[in-house]
Amino acid sequence: HLLIYFGYTYCPDVCPTALSDMALAMDALGDDAAKVRPIFITVDPSRDTPERLKPYVANFHPRLVGLTGDEAAVAAAAKAYRVYYAKSNTEAAPGEYLMDHTSIIYLMGPDGRYLTHFTHGVTAETMAKRIREKLN
């Protein structure tokens, strides 16, 4: 099973919250966590290099995998999951930018089939409970 979230490492709040919730849900799954691979896919490949992603995802959970690629690969992955993302017009620090993006955590089956999703604000306990239901 895959637990997938699209975001970016420079995200000030939504992404760290979602990834923390994913990590807490993984911990709450106990032995069942071995059946789930948490994945973070960047929507900001120009800044989120493999060298930046590796320590970032390691801060959240040891099994969390960070994925990036070229713009076309990221766009294709986002399109497959119907994830919206774009550079934001919101003012950031000089030379910096934010990204608007869908904030949904997807649970996919071992065969790649969509099983369920979690929206922003779901508790780790609820996520773990629903994941466990889908594992059996």
C-alpha atoms as one frame of an Amber mdcrd trajectory, in Angstrom:
protein
   0.000   0.000   0.000   1.134   3.546  -0.701   0.343   6.646   1.334   1.038
   9.544  -1.056   1.213  13.291  -0.511   2.108  16.005  -3.035   3.781  19.122
  -1.647   7.099  20.942  -1.467   9.882  21.377   1.051   9.640  25.179   1.270
   5.950  24.939   2.261   5.523  26.949   5.472   2.679  25.044   7.136   0.323
  22.714   5.238   2.968  20.243   4.038   4.782  19.840   7.361   1.422  19.298
   9.061   0.340  16.651   6.534   3.682  14.857   6.698   3.641  14.912  10.507
   0.133  13.426  10.438   1.309  10.733   8.028   4.248   9.914  10.320   2.015
   9.759  13.398  -0.420   7.509  11.526   2.467   5.228  10.520   3.548   5.021
  14.166  -0.040   4.325  15.248  -0.255   1.423  12.785   2.374  -0.504  14.732
   3.277  -3.739  12.936   0.804  -2.923  10.131   3.029   0.029   9.137   5.306
  -2.471   7.376   2.494  -2.897   4.806   2.445   0.841   3.971   5.039   2.976
   2.160   4.658   6.717   2.803   5.671   8.843  -0.198   6.153  12.601  -0.603
   6.110  13.825  -4.217   7.340  17.358  -4.785   5.416  19.875  -6.875   8.500
  22.129  -6.884  11.177  20.091  -8.702  13.340  23.116  -9.517  14.143  23.606
  -5.817  13.404  20.144  -4.401  16.442  18.231  -5.577  17.165  14.724  -4.284
  19.826  16.276  -2.035  17.210  18.581  -0.482  14.448  15.955  -0.283  16.453
  13.267   1.514  17.076  15.119   4.810  13.655  16.793   4.621  11.672  13.539
   4.526  13.993  11.921   7.083  12.878  14.584   9.579   9.340  13.208   9.454
   9.640   9.419   9.267  12.455   6.961   8.512  10.353   5.142   5.888   9.097
   8.276   4.123  10.383   8.412   0.541  10.784  11.735  -1.272  10.300  11.741
  -5.035  11.151  14.370  -7.618  11.781  14.482 -11.338  11.800  16.908 -14.193
   8.864  19.290 -14.699   7.173  16.901 -17.165   7.420  13.899 -14.827   6.051
  15.869 -11.871   3.232  17.250 -14.018   2.345  13.734 -15.212   2.275  12.357
 -11.659   0.166  15.278 -10.436  -2.239  14.892 -13.355  -2.638  11.161 -12.630
  -3.753  12.041  -9.093  -5.725  15.125 -10.154  -3.462  17.304  -8.020  -3.471
  21.029  -8.728  -0.294  23.032  -8.232   1.067  26.372  -9.425   3.407  29.111
  -8.302   1.516  31.400  -5.960   1.114  35.134  -6.433   1.351  35.530  -2.661
   4.287  37.698  -1.602   7.169  35.708  -0.188  10.678  36.809   0.717  12.615
  38.504  -2.103  13.637  35.898  -4.665  11.410  33.296  -3.041   8.007  31.948
  -4.011   5.278  29.782  -2.553   3.303  27.079  -4.327  -0.461  26.664  -4.305
  -1.302  22.968  -4.285  -3.935  20.394  -3.464  -3.507  19.086   0.083  -4.807
  15.532   0.013  -3.176  12.336   1.274  -3.984   9.360  -0.954  -4.066   5.711
   0.105  -3.421   3.428  -2.837  -3.627  -0.356  -2.895  -0.727  -2.656  -3.741
  -2.101  -2.867  -7.292  -2.052   0.928  -7.648  -5.815   1.269  -7.181  -7.210
   4.239  -5.285  -8.601   3.139  -1.905  -9.354   6.357  -0.023  -7.995   9.799
   0.737  -7.578  12.095   3.704  -8.123  15.841   3.671  -6.257  18.517   5.592
  -7.117  18.394   9.277  -7.683  14.637   9.581  -6.246  13.261  12.789  -3.466
  10.687  12.702  -5.697   8.337  14.726  -8.490   8.542  12.137  -6.003   8.063
   9.321  -4.450   5.005  10.985  -7.890   3.503  11.657  -9.002   3.921   8.039
  -5.685   2.612   6.695  -5.921  -0.452   8.929  -9.465  -1.118   7.629  -8.140
  -1.068   4.040  -5.216  -3.379   4.841  -7.496  -6.254   5.806
